[in-house]
Amino acid sequence: MKKSPIMVSAALAVGLSLVLAGCTPPEQHSYSTKEVSDGTTSFTVVTNPADGKTLSMSKDSGFELIEKTGGENTFAFKDMNGNEKLDGWEDWRKTPAERAADLAPELTTEQIAGLMLFSPSERAPGDGLTDVQRKYLGDDNLRLILSAGTNAVEPNVQWSNEVQAFVESQASAETPYIPANFSTDPRSDATGGYSGSATADISQWPGNLGLAATFDPEVTRKFAELAGQEYRALGITNILGPQVDVASDPRWSRNNGTFGEDPELSAAMTAAYVEGFQTSTDGDGVPISTTIKHFAGDAAGEGGRVSYYDSGKFAVFPGNSYEQHLKPFLGSLDAMGAMVTYSIVVDGTGAPLHGDELVGGAFSKELIDILRVENDYQGVIMTDWGVTAGEGDDWYTNWGTEDLTVEERHFRVLAAGNDMFGGNTEVAPVLAAHDLWQKAFEAGDLEIDADARFVQSAERILNVIFSSGLYENPFLDLEESKKVAGSKDKFAAGFEAQKHSVVVLKNKEEAIAYGSQLKDWSDKTVYIPSTYGYARAGILGRGEERETTLSLDAEAAEEYFAKVVTDTEVLDDKGNVVGFTAPDLSDVDLVLVGMENPDTEFAGYNSETGEYLPISLQYRPYTADSDSVRKASIAGNVLPDGSKENRSYYGKTAKTINEGDLDALERAVAAVRDSGADIPVITAMKAQRPLVPSEFEAASDAIVVGFDISDAALIEVALGLHDGPSGRLPMTFPANMKTVEASLEDVSGDTEPYVDSAGNAYEFGFGLDADGKPIK
């Protein structure tokens, strides 16, 4: 281009001024490159000057660098489609939304269909890139992978890098590059109770209900910030959380994943969680995109049953409190994703609460429109797992669409307003849904054509990927990841948060001493009784073998005591454990009894007999025969004769699979009584939801409650080794099962609280401080 006289004159003037001032032109700064290997995959890291983004790409990617000069800096950009120019979507200076809008129309229909897929759980990162993964990444164009394995750094880093190198190899001028996006369920709770992957490789924190027990959103925000750094170090850039269902029914088995029964507290904790995970700490993009779930009302399953199965597919709202269940969602619309409930949401008569169809949330346009239309939500909306599956599949949740084909269900999901299919890896049904959409459009039933609808979802999904920084820097430096994941500061912060979350419900005669009364236990002996129970076989059953174990972790206790003693097993002729004998307590200084909240056998439905059963919050068998129990259920399937199924469990009896926990407490109390010694008995409750304390409160000198925390944290608080208790109940502990039956599934806090022997009501927000007074 020929320079104008004005441009030439300006250049001469600048040069003359520099000479006259005795100055030299500013030094130019350029990018640098280095080669990195994790032992399996080699890649190039490009470090840009100033505030330029860090880039990485595999050595075999075929990507070239494009240089652009800005002021005194020369920046590098990746040419990811080989056209030797910087396209809008390749320019990291643009916003993620601008880049997504530029790229989405360039993708093929097959690529967009692949973007809508979300893999099932991948549990073995040590296996590396498998043939199954190659197929769904290559043939089906899937890009969102659910990482559900160990937290060990090395196998996760190597697997992530291998996958990223593979998807780079799939890019061409005709099929633009899309990096892989790894997702996870929450995996940082100290027990692994939600994810099953808690290990010593990353910091350990309270579960969501435990975070709520702190009543401090800053604790939750700090957790999310630090856990987000660790997840990124493992290659994870998305979390299927937080679970923000308002825990309105104490029986619901997924209460541990929530922030409790109070909509306002839940909304505050949700906002802190989303902010902590999604706020960049290094300037290179959003560390972890979040997915608020399950929109909305999943916690109101009739009878406390869960929507994983047909027996719990109806969420009932007899208390007309649906607006309360929306609050945590509508308070965090900056979350980059939202997952829709499995449940068919109905009113107090069993009629649909949204629209006129009895269908699960993923198929309800009226439900999703609350987010997308009424609240202008622009994030990615996705289904939960199994909603498009059907008869012949291992598991399905296609509630209300059982008579449709798999392809028709995919179409209905898109028509309702979803962008992604949870757990689906096959692209063919999505492409079939594209054809069905186009036919409906051409028939005048839809306002936009299929290509335009697919581009809408592609933009939303790509916006998340661009926001994560994956287009610039998808590869992980193994040595750097090892420094981040499980660092001492994160472990310390997580353990402190665990202790901060513990609720002290009772402390009779200072059985737990604090401050100047603090005892040294290092030369003392503790008795921890043994317990027995049955393993959970899925949600609706139990295992056949009875398991025995100490009620608290012996290794954890040995860190605080000189000696740990427990029961002697009583065996029958076949060597089976049939009971326990308590030890001699002559030298015992303290009794610590670990208990888990009652866990009901069959969880509300016996799939073998077809019987609906109560879900109990007490250890001993419970028969649902009070006048508070419904004799006719609110909701039920339509039977072949046109009548409605009755799911009432009136008169039925529920048993727990861990009744042995109460036996352990009673055995310990009897042993103390028989010894004649004044030995305090402290109950350490490991809770995941509320329970009825009447069976154990009077027998306990002190009670501490933790929600998905380690035994070590519970023990420290039980011994008074914490600064002082500060946790408070995030859910009411009810007085009895009658008040539970009288409560409405959708209404929070409508159970009568248990009142203990000291006159304290175990209601929402209750907890004792170091002086034994309720925390204000």
mmCIF file of N, CA, C and O in Angstrom, residues 649-730:
data_model
loop_
_atom_site.group_PDB
_atom_site.id
_atom_site.type_symbol
_atom_site.label_atom_id
_atom_site.label_comp_id
_atom_site.label_asym_id
_atom_site.label_seq_id
_atom_site.Cartn_x
_atom_site.Cartn_y
_atom_site.Cartn_z
ATOM 1 N N TYR A 649 -47.309 -45.977 50.420
ATOM 2 C CA TYR A 649 -46.635 -47.035 51.182
ATOM 3 C C TYR A 649 -47.254 -47.169 52.575
ATOM 4 O O TYR A 649 -46.618 -47.689 53.504
ATOM 5 N N TYR A 650 -48.470 -46.709 52.729
ATOM 6 C CA TYR A 650 -49.140 -46.763 54.031
ATOM 7 C C TYR A 650 -49.142 -48.201 54.564
ATOM 8 O O TYR A 650 -49.477 -49.158 53.857
ATOM 9 N N GLY A 651 -48.752 -48.332 55.827
ATOM 10 C CA GLY A 651 -48.741 -49.641 56.483
ATOM 11 C C GLY A 651 -47.498 -50.466 56.220
ATOM 12 O O GLY A 651 -47.335 -51.542 56.827
ATOM 13 N N LYS A 652 -46.613 -50.010 55.338
ATOM 14 C CA LYS A 652 -45.408 -50.777 55.009
ATOM 15 C C LYS A 652 -44.269 -50.430 55.990
ATOM 16 O O LYS A 652 -44.276 -49.378 56.623
ATOM 17 N N THR A 653 -43.304 -51.329 56.080
ATOM 18 C CA THR A 653 -42.197 -51.178 57.027
ATOM 19 C C THR A 653 -40.875 -51.020 56.285
ATOM 20 O O THR A 653 -40.614 -51.716 55.300
ATOM 21 N N ALA A 654 -40.063 -50.095 56.770
ATOM 22 C CA ALA A 654 -38.726 -49.872 56.209
ATOM 23 C C ALA A 654 -37.673 -50.308 57.217
ATOM 24 O O ALA A 654 -37.822 -50.100 58.424
ATOM 25 N N LYS A 655 -36.612 -50.905 56.708
ATOM 26 C CA LYS A 655 -35.464 -51.264 57.521
ATOM 27 C C LYS A 655 -34.229 -50.565 56.966
ATOM 28 O O LYS A 655 -34.175 -50.204 55.787
ATOM 29 N N THR A 656 -33.237 -50.409 57.822
ATOM 30 C CA THR A 656 -31.997 -49.789 57.366
ATOM 31 C C THR A 656 -30.921 -50.843 57.163
ATOM 32 O O THR A 656 -30.977 -51.934 57.737
ATOM 33 N N ILE A 657 -29.928 -50.496 56.350
ATOM 34 C CA ILE A 657 -28.823 -51.419 56.103
ATOM 35 C C ILE A 657 -27.682 -51.190 57.085
ATOM 36 O O ILE A 657 -26.691 -51.919 57.058
ATOM 37 N N ASN A 658 -27.804 -50.164 57.948
ATOM 38 C CA ASN A 658 -26.731 -49.877 58.917
ATOM 39 C C ASN A 658 -27.279 -49.737 60.339
ATOM 40 O O ASN A 658 -26.815 -48.914 61.123
ATOM 41 N N GLU A 659 -28.237 -50.582 60.684
ATOM 42 C CA GLU A 659 -28.773 -50.582 62.040
ATOM 43 C C GLU A 659 -27.676 -50.885 63.057
ATOM 44 O O GLU A 659 -27.764 -50.514 64.235
ATOM 45 N N GLY A 660 -26.610 -51.534 62.607
ATOM 46 C CA GLY A 660 -25.495 -51.863 63.490
ATOM 47 C C GLY A 660 -24.832 -50.647 64.103
ATOM 48 O O GLY A 660 -24.166 -50.760 65.152
ATOM 49 N N ASP A 661 -24.971 -49.468 63.503
ATOM 50 C CA ASP A 661 -24.400 -48.254 64.097
ATOM 51 C C ASP A 661 -25.040 -47.951 65.442
ATOM 52 O O ASP A 661 -24.355 -47.550 66.392
ATOM 53 N N LEU A 662 -26.350 -48.107 65.512
ATOM 54 C CA LEU A 662 -27.036 -47.869 66.781
ATOM 55 C C LEU A 662 -26.685 -48.961 67.786
ATOM 56 O O LEU A 662 -26.522 -48.688 68.983
ATOM 57 N N ASP A 663 -26.547 -50.193 67.323
ATOM 58 C CA ASP A 663 -26.106 -51.270 68.199
ATOM 59 C C ASP A 663 -24.745 -50.943 68.806
ATOM 60 O O ASP A 663 -24.494 -51.222 69.987
ATOM 61 N N ALA A 664 -23.856 -50.365 67.996
ATOM 62 C CA ALA A 664 -22.515 -50.025 68.482
ATOM 63 C C ALA A 664 -22.590 -49.003 69.607
ATOM 64 O O ALA A 664 -21.882 -49.125 70.623
ATOM 65 N N LEU A 665 -23.424 -47.984 69.444
ATOM 66 C CA LEU A 665 -23.577 -46.985 70.496
ATOM 67 C C LEU A 665 -24.134 -47.623 71.768
ATOM 68 O O LEU A 665 -23.619 -47.390 72.878
ATOM 69 N N GLU A 666 -25.170 -48.415 71.621
ATOM 70 C CA GLU A 666 -25.788 -49.031 72.790
ATOM 71 C C GLU A 666 -24.817 -49.981 73.489
ATOM 72 O O GLU A 666 -24.797 -50.077 74.725
ATOM 73 N N ARG A 667 -23.996 -50.687 72.731
ATOM 74 C CA ARG A 667 -22.993 -51.574 73.322
ATOM 75 C C ARG A 667 -21.960 -50.770 74.102
ATOM 76 O O ARG A 667 -21.551 -51.145 75.212
ATOM 77 N N ALA A 668 -21.548 -49.643 73.539
ATOM 78 C CA ALA A 668 -20.560 -48.803 74.209
ATOM 79 C C ALA A 668 -21.116 -48.200 75.493
ATOM 80 O O ALA A 668 -20.433 -48.165 76.528
ATOM 81 N N VAL A 669 -22.354 -47.733 75.442
ATOM 82 C CA VAL A 669 -22.978 -47.133 76.624
ATOM 83 C C VAL A 669 -23.133 -48.189 77.726
ATOM 84 O O VAL A 669 -22.877 -47.929 78.917
ATOM 85 N N ALA A 670 -23.535 -49.393 77.343
ATOM 86 C CA ALA A 670 -23.677 -50.471 78.320
ATOM 87 C C ALA A 670 -22.328 -50.826 78.937
ATOM 88 O O ALA A 670 -22.225 -51.097 80.155
ATOM 89 N N ALA A 671 -21.275 -50.819 78.133
ATOM 90 C CA ALA A 671 -19.947 -51.142 78.647
ATOM 91 C C ALA A 671 -19.482 -50.090 79.644
ATOM 92 O O ALA A 671 -18.863 -50.422 80.675
ATOM 93 N N VAL A 672 -19.750 -48.837 79.364
ATOM 94 C CA VAL A 672 -19.392 -47.764 80.303
ATOM 95 C C VAL A 672 -20.170 -47.926 81.599
ATOM 96 O O VAL A 672 -19.623 -47.815 82.717
ATOM 97 N N ARG A 673 -21.451 -48.195 81.470
ATOM 98 C CA ARG A 673 -22.288 -48.384 82.664
ATOM 99 C C ARG A 673 -21.779 -49.553 83.503
ATOM 100 O O ARG A 673 -21.646 -49.459 84.733
ATOM 101 N N ASP A 674 -21.467 -50.656 82.848
ATOM 102 C CA ASP A 674 -21.000 -51.833 83.570
ATOM 103 C C ASP A 674 -19.633 -51.611 84.217
ATOM 104 O O ASP A 674 -19.304 -52.254 85.227
ATOM 105 N N SER A 675 -18.830 -50.735 83.638
ATOM 106 C CA SER A 675 -17.498 -50.483 84.186
ATOM 107 C C SER A 675 -17.549 -49.675 85.474
ATOM 108 O O SER A 675 -16.610 -49.725 86.283
ATOM 109 N N GLY A 676 -18.629 -48.915 85.652
ATOM 110 C CA GLY A 676 -18.750 -48.059 86.828
ATOM 111 C C GLY A 676 -17.906 -46.808 86.735
ATOM 112 O O GLY A 676 -17.904 -45.978 87.660
ATOM 113 N N ALA A 677 -17.172 -46.617 85.649
ATOM 114 C CA ALA A 677 -16.307 -45.451 85.480
ATOM 115 C C ALA A 677 -17.069 -44.297 84.831
ATOM 116 O O ALA A 677 -18.083 -44.487 84.148
ATOM 117 N N ASP A 678 -16.562 -43.111 85.041
ATOM 118 C CA ASP A 678 -17.171 -41.911 84.452
ATOM 119 C C ASP A 678 -16.433 -41.599 83.147
ATOM 120 O O ASP A 678 -15.546 -40.753 83.090
ATOM 121 N N ILE A 679 -16.805 -42.310 82.120
ATOM 122 C CA ILE A 679 -16.141 -42.158 80.823
ATOM 123 C C ILE A 679 -17.106 -41.466 79.858
ATOM 124 O O ILE A 679 -18.198 -41.976 79.600
ATOM 125 N N PRO A 680 -16.707 -40.316 79.313
ATOM 126 C CA PRO A 680 -17.604 -39.628 78.368
ATOM 127 C C PRO A 680 -17.820 -40.453 77.093
ATOM 128 O O PRO A 680 -16.891 -41.105 76.597
ATOM 129 N N VAL A 681 -19.043 -40.418 76.578
ATOM 130 C CA VAL A 681 -19.385 -41.061 75.312
ATOM 131 C C VAL A 681 -19.730 -39.956 74.313
ATOM 132 O O VAL A 681 -20.708 -39.226 74.505
ATOM 133 N N ILE A 682 -18.917 -39.848 73.281
ATOM 134 C CA ILE A 682 -19.137 -38.819 72.256
ATOM 135 C C ILE A 682 -19.537 -39.505 70.959
ATOM 136 O O ILE A 682 -18.841 -40.396 70.461
ATOM 137 N N THR A 683 -20.653 -39.084 70.420
ATOM 138 C CA THR A 683 -21.130 -39.606 69.141
ATOM 139 C C THR A 683 -20.648 -38.701 68.016
ATOM 140 O O THR A 683 -20.885 -37.486 68.036
ATOM 141 N N ALA A 684 -19.962 -39.301 67.065
ATOM 142 C CA ALA A 684 -19.475 -38.574 65.887
ATOM 143 C C ALA A 684 -20.326 -39.010 64.696
ATOM 144 O O ALA A 684 -20.117 -40.095 64.135
ATOM 145 N N MET A 685 -21.293 -38.194 64.336
ATOM 146 C CA MET A 685 -22.253 -38.523 63.284
ATOM 147 C C MET A 685 -21.724 -38.105 61.918
ATOM 148 O O MET A 685 -21.402 -36.935 61.687
ATOM 149 N N LYS A 686 -21.657 -39.074 61.012
ATOM 150 C CA LYS A 686 -21.240 -38.811 59.626
ATOM 151 C C LYS A 686 -22.507 -38.770 58.782
ATOM 152 O O LYS A 686 -23.014 -39.809 58.347
ATOM 153 N N ALA A 687 -23.010 -37.565 58.561
ATOM 154 C CA ALA A 687 -24.342 -37.401 57.980
ATOM 155 C C ALA A 687 -24.274 -36.977 56.521
ATOM 156 O O ALA A 687 -23.351 -36.272 56.105
ATOM 157 N N GLN A 688 -25.273 -37.396 55.780
ATOM 158 C CA GLN A 688 -25.465 -36.936 54.404
ATOM 159 C C GLN A 688 -26.846 -36.320 54.216
ATOM 160 O O GLN A 688 -27.144 -35.790 53.149
ATOM 161 N N ARG A 689 -27.651 -36.379 55.242
ATOM 162 C CA ARG A 689 -28.984 -35.780 55.246
ATOM 163 C C ARG A 689 -29.479 -35.795 56.683
ATOM 164 O O ARG A 689 -28.815 -36.339 57.570
ATOM 165 N N PRO A 690 -30.633 -35.225 56.982
ATOM 166 C CA PRO A 690 -31.135 -35.223 58.361
ATOM 167 C C PRO A 690 -31.456 -36.620 58.870
ATOM 168 O O PRO A 690 -31.548 -37.594 58.111
ATOM 169 N N LEU A 691 -31.647 -36.734 60.175
ATOM 170 C CA LEU A 691 -32.025 -37.983 60.815
ATOM 171 C C LEU A 691 -32.787 -37.658 62.091
ATOM 172 O O LEU A 691 -32.781 -36.509 62.557
ATOM 173 N N VAL A 692 -33.446 -38.652 62.639
ATOM 174 C CA VAL A 692 -34.185 -38.500 63.890
ATOM 175 C C VAL A 692 -33.242 -38.849 65.040
ATOM 176 O O VAL A 692 -32.837 -40.006 65.170
ATOM 177 N N PRO A 693 -32.879 -37.887 65.899
ATOM 178 C CA PRO A 693 -31.863 -38.148 66.930
ATOM 179 C C PRO A 693 -32.385 -38.869 68.173
ATOM 180 O O PRO A 693 -31.588 -39.189 69.065
ATOM 181 N N SER A 694 -33.664 -39.132 68.275
ATOM 182 C CA SER A 694 -34.221 -39.647 69.522
ATOM 183 C C SER A 694 -33.639 -40.989 69.933
ATOM 184 O O SER A 694 -33.639 -41.329 71.119
ATOM 185 N N GLU A 695 -33.117 -41.761 68.989
ATOM 186 C CA GLU A 695 -32.604 -43.085 69.311
ATOM 187 C C GLU A 695 -31.227 -43.048 69.978
ATOM 188 O O GLU A 695 -30.822 -44.035 70.598
ATOM 189 N N PHE A 696 -30.511 -41.938 69.871
ATOM 190 C CA PHE A 696 -29.136 -41.922 70.382
ATOM 191 C C PHE A 696 -28.778 -40.680 71.194
ATOM 192 O O PHE A 696 -27.762 -40.670 71.892
ATOM 193 N N GLU A 697 -29.597 -39.632 71.136
ATOM 194 C CA GLU A 697 -29.206 -38.368 71.783
ATOM 195 C C GLU A 697 -29.048 -38.504 73.285
ATOM 196 O O GLU A 697 -28.027 -38.096 73.864
ATOM 197 N N ALA A 698 -30.019 -39.083 73.960
ATOM 198 C CA ALA A 698 -29.970 -39.157 75.423
ATOM 199 C C ALA A 698 -28.789 -39.973 75.921
ATOM 200 O O ALA A 698 -28.238 -39.711 77.001
ATOM 201 N N ALA A 699 -28.373 -40.954 75.146
ATOM 202 C CA ALA A 699 -27.261 -41.824 75.545
ATOM 203 C C ALA A 699 -25.899 -41.203 75.274
ATOM 204 O O ALA A 699 -24.874 -41.758 75.696
ATOM 205 N N SER A 700 -25.868 -40.079 74.590
ATOM 206 C CA SER A 700 -24.606 -39.444 74.202
ATOM 207 C C SER A 700 -24.318 -38.257 75.107
ATOM 208 O O SER A 700 -25.184 -37.409 75.345
ATOM 209 N N ASP A 701 -23.080 -38.177 75.591
ATOM 210 C CA ASP A 701 -22.685 -36.996 76.372
ATOM 211 C C ASP A 701 -22.423 -35.806 75.454
ATOM 212 O O ASP A 701 -22.628 -34.656 75.851
ATOM 213 N N ALA A 702 -21.962 -36.083 74.264
ATOM 214 C CA ALA A 702 -21.739 -35.030 73.274
ATOM 215 C C ALA A 702 -22.027 -35.606 71.895
ATOM 216 O O ALA A 702 -21.879 -36.815 71.661
ATOM 217 N N ILE A 703 -22.455 -34.729 70.980
ATOM 218 C CA ILE A 703 -22.738 -35.133 69.603
ATOM 219 C C ILE A 703 -22.107 -34.113 68.670
ATOM 220 O O ILE A 703 -22.350 -32.897 68.797
ATOM 221 N N VAL A 704 -21.287 -34.605 67.748
ATOM 222 C CA VAL A 704 -20.746 -33.752 66.688
ATOM 223 C C VAL A 704 -21.197 -34.332 65.354
ATOM 224 O O VAL A 704 -21.298 -35.547 65.202
ATOM 225 N N VAL A 705 -21.479 -33.459 64.402
ATOM 226 C CA VAL A 705 -21.995 -33.888 63.100
ATOM 227 C C VAL A 705 -21.127 -33.307 61.995
ATOM 228 O O VAL A 705 -20.844 -32.097 61.979
ATOM 229 N N GLY A 706 -20.712 -34.158 61.081
ATOM 230 C CA GLY A 706 -19.984 -33.709 59.899
ATOM 231 C C GLY A 706 -20.673 -34.181 58.642
ATOM 232 O O GLY A 706 -21.261 -35.266 58.623
ATOM 233 N N PHE A 707 -20.608 -33.384 57.609
ATOM 234 C CA PHE A 707 -21.264 -33.704 56.345
ATOM 235 C C PHE A 707 -20.200 -33.934 55.277
ATOM 236 O O PHE A 707 -19.599 -32.995 54.768
ATOM 237 N N ASP A 708 -19.958 -35.210 54.951
ATOM 238 C CA ASP A 708 -18.957 -35.592 53.959
ATOM 239 C C ASP A 708 -17.593 -34.985 54.273
ATOM 240 O O ASP A 708 -16.965 -34.326 53.433
ATOM 241 N N ILE A 709 -17.143 -35.225 55.501
ATOM 242 C CA ILE A 709 -15.794 -34.810 55.895
ATOM 243 C C ILE A 709 -15.035 -36.036 56.381
ATOM 244 O O ILE A 709 -15.586 -37.116 56.541
ATOM 245 N N SER A 710 -13.753 -35.871 56.635
ATOM 246 C CA SER A 710 -12.915 -36.980 57.076
ATOM 247 C C SER A 710 -13.158 -37.299 58.537
ATOM 248 O O SER A 710 -13.569 -36.446 59.329
ATOM 249 N N ASP A 711 -12.875 -38.542 58.911
ATOM 250 C CA ASP A 711 -12.950 -38.921 60.321
ATOM 251 C C ASP A 711 -11.967 -38.105 61.149
ATOM 252 O O ASP A 711 -12.236 -37.769 62.310
ATOM 253 N N ALA A 712 -10.821 -37.764 60.566
ATOM 254 C CA ALA A 712 -9.820 -36.983 61.304
ATOM 255 C C ALA A 712 -10.377 -35.627 61.719
ATOM 256 O O ALA A 712 -10.159 -35.178 62.855
ATOM 257 N N ALA A 713 -11.092 -34.964 60.826
ATOM 258 C CA ALA A 713 -11.672 -33.665 61.162
ATOM 259 C C ALA A 713 -12.735 -33.808 62.247
ATOM 260 O O ALA A 713 -12.807 -32.993 63.183
ATOM 261 N N LEU A 714 -13.567 -34.848 62.145
ATOM 262 C CA LEU A 714 -14.578 -35.101 63.171
ATOM 263 C C LEU A 714 -13.923 -35.349 64.524
ATOM 264 O O LEU A 714 -14.360 -34.829 65.561
ATOM 265 N N ILE A 715 -12.861 -36.146 64.532
ATOM 266 C CA ILE A 715 -12.182 -36.475 65.785
ATOM 267 C C ILE A 715 -11.566 -35.231 66.410
ATOM 268 O O ILE A 715 -11.662 -35.017 67.633
ATOM 269 N N GLU A 716 -10.940 -34.383 65.605
ATOM 270 C CA GLU A 716 -10.327 -33.169 66.164
ATOM 271 C C GLU A 716 -11.353 -32.297 66.864
ATOM 272 O O GLU A 716 -11.113 -31.774 67.944
ATOM 273 N N VAL A 717 -12.513 -32.120 66.238
ATOM 274 C CA VAL A 717 -13.548 -31.299 66.869
ATOM 275 C C VAL A 717 -14.104 -31.999 68.106
ATOM 276 O O VAL A 717 -14.357 -31.361 69.137
ATOM 277 N N ALA A 718 -14.281 -33.312 68.029
ATOM 278 C CA ALA A 718 -14.783 -34.072 69.170
ATOM 279 C C ALA A 718 -13.825 -34.012 70.361
ATOM 280 O O ALA A 718 -14.252 -34.122 71.513
ATOM 281 N N LEU A 719 -12.545 -33.800 70.106
ATOM 282 C CA LEU A 719 -11.553 -33.711 71.170
ATOM 283 C C LEU A 719 -11.284 -32.278 71.609
ATOM 284 O O LEU A 719 -10.449 -32.042 72.484
ATOM 285 N N GLY A 720 -11.969 -31.323 70.998
ATOM 286 C CA GLY A 720 -11.764 -29.929 71.368
ATOM 287 C C GLY A 720 -10.494 -29.338 70.809
ATOM 288 O O GLY A 720 -10.016 -28.304 71.293
ATOM 289 N N LEU A 721 -9.917 -29.963 69.784
ATOM 290 C CA LEU A 721 -8.641 -29.504 69.239
ATOM 291 C C LEU A 721 -8.794 -28.423 68.180
ATOM 292 O O LEU A 721 -7.810 -27.946 67.625
ATOM 293 N N HIS A 722 -10.029 -28.053 67.876
ATOM 294 C CA HIS A 722 -10.309 -26.969 66.937
ATOM 295 C C HIS A 722 -10.409 -25.664 67.728
ATOM 296 O O HIS A 722 -10.531 -25.666 68.951
ATOM 297 N N ASP A 723 -10.350 -24.532 67.034
ATOM 298 C CA ASP A 723 -10.445 -23.231 67.709
ATOM 299 C C ASP A 723 -11.735 -23.093 68.510
ATOM 300 O O ASP A 723 -11.798 -22.360 69.483
ATOM 301 N N GLY A 724 -12.736 -23.804 68.072
ATOM 302 C CA GLY A 724 -14.050 -23.704 68.692
ATOM 303 C C GLY A 724 -15.081 -24.002 67.637
ATOM 304 O O GLY A 724 -14.912 -23.617 66.481
ATOM 305 N N PRO A 725 -16.140 -24.721 67.982
ATOM 306 C CA PRO A 725 -17.123 -25.109 66.967
ATOM 307 C C PRO A 725 -17.813 -23.895 66.366
ATOM 308 O O PRO A 725 -18.123 -22.931 67.059
ATOM 309 N N SER A 726 -18.053 -23.967 65.055
ATOM 310 C CA SER A 726 -18.719 -22.854 64.367
ATOM 311 C C SER A 726 -19.758 -23.330 63.374
ATOM 312 O O SER A 726 -20.471 -22.520 62.785
ATOM 313 N N GLY A 727 -19.870 -24.646 63.166
ATOM 314 C CA GLY A 727 -20.840 -25.161 62.201
ATOM 315 C C GLY A 727 -22.260 -25.086 62.730
ATOM 316 O O GLY A 727 -22.512 -25.130 63.944
ATOM 317 N N ARG A 728 -23.197 -24.989 61.787
ATOM 318 C CA ARG A 728 -24.623 -24.919 62.128
ATOM 319 C C ARG A 728 -25.391 -25.825 61.174
ATOM 320 O O ARG A 728 -24.966 -26.056 60.037
ATOM 321 N N LEU A 729 -26.510 -26.334 61.629
ATOM 322 C CA LEU A 729 -27.270 -27.284 60.821
ATOM 323 C C LEU A 729 -27.800 -26.628 59.548
ATOM 324 O O LEU A 729 -28.543 -25.638 59.616
ATOM 325 N N PRO A 730 -27.470 -27.193 58.389
ATOM 326 C CA PRO A 730 -28.018 -26.672 57.134
ATOM 327 C C PRO A 730 -29.408 -27.225 56.837
ATOM 328 O O PRO A 730 -30.040 -26.810 55.880
#
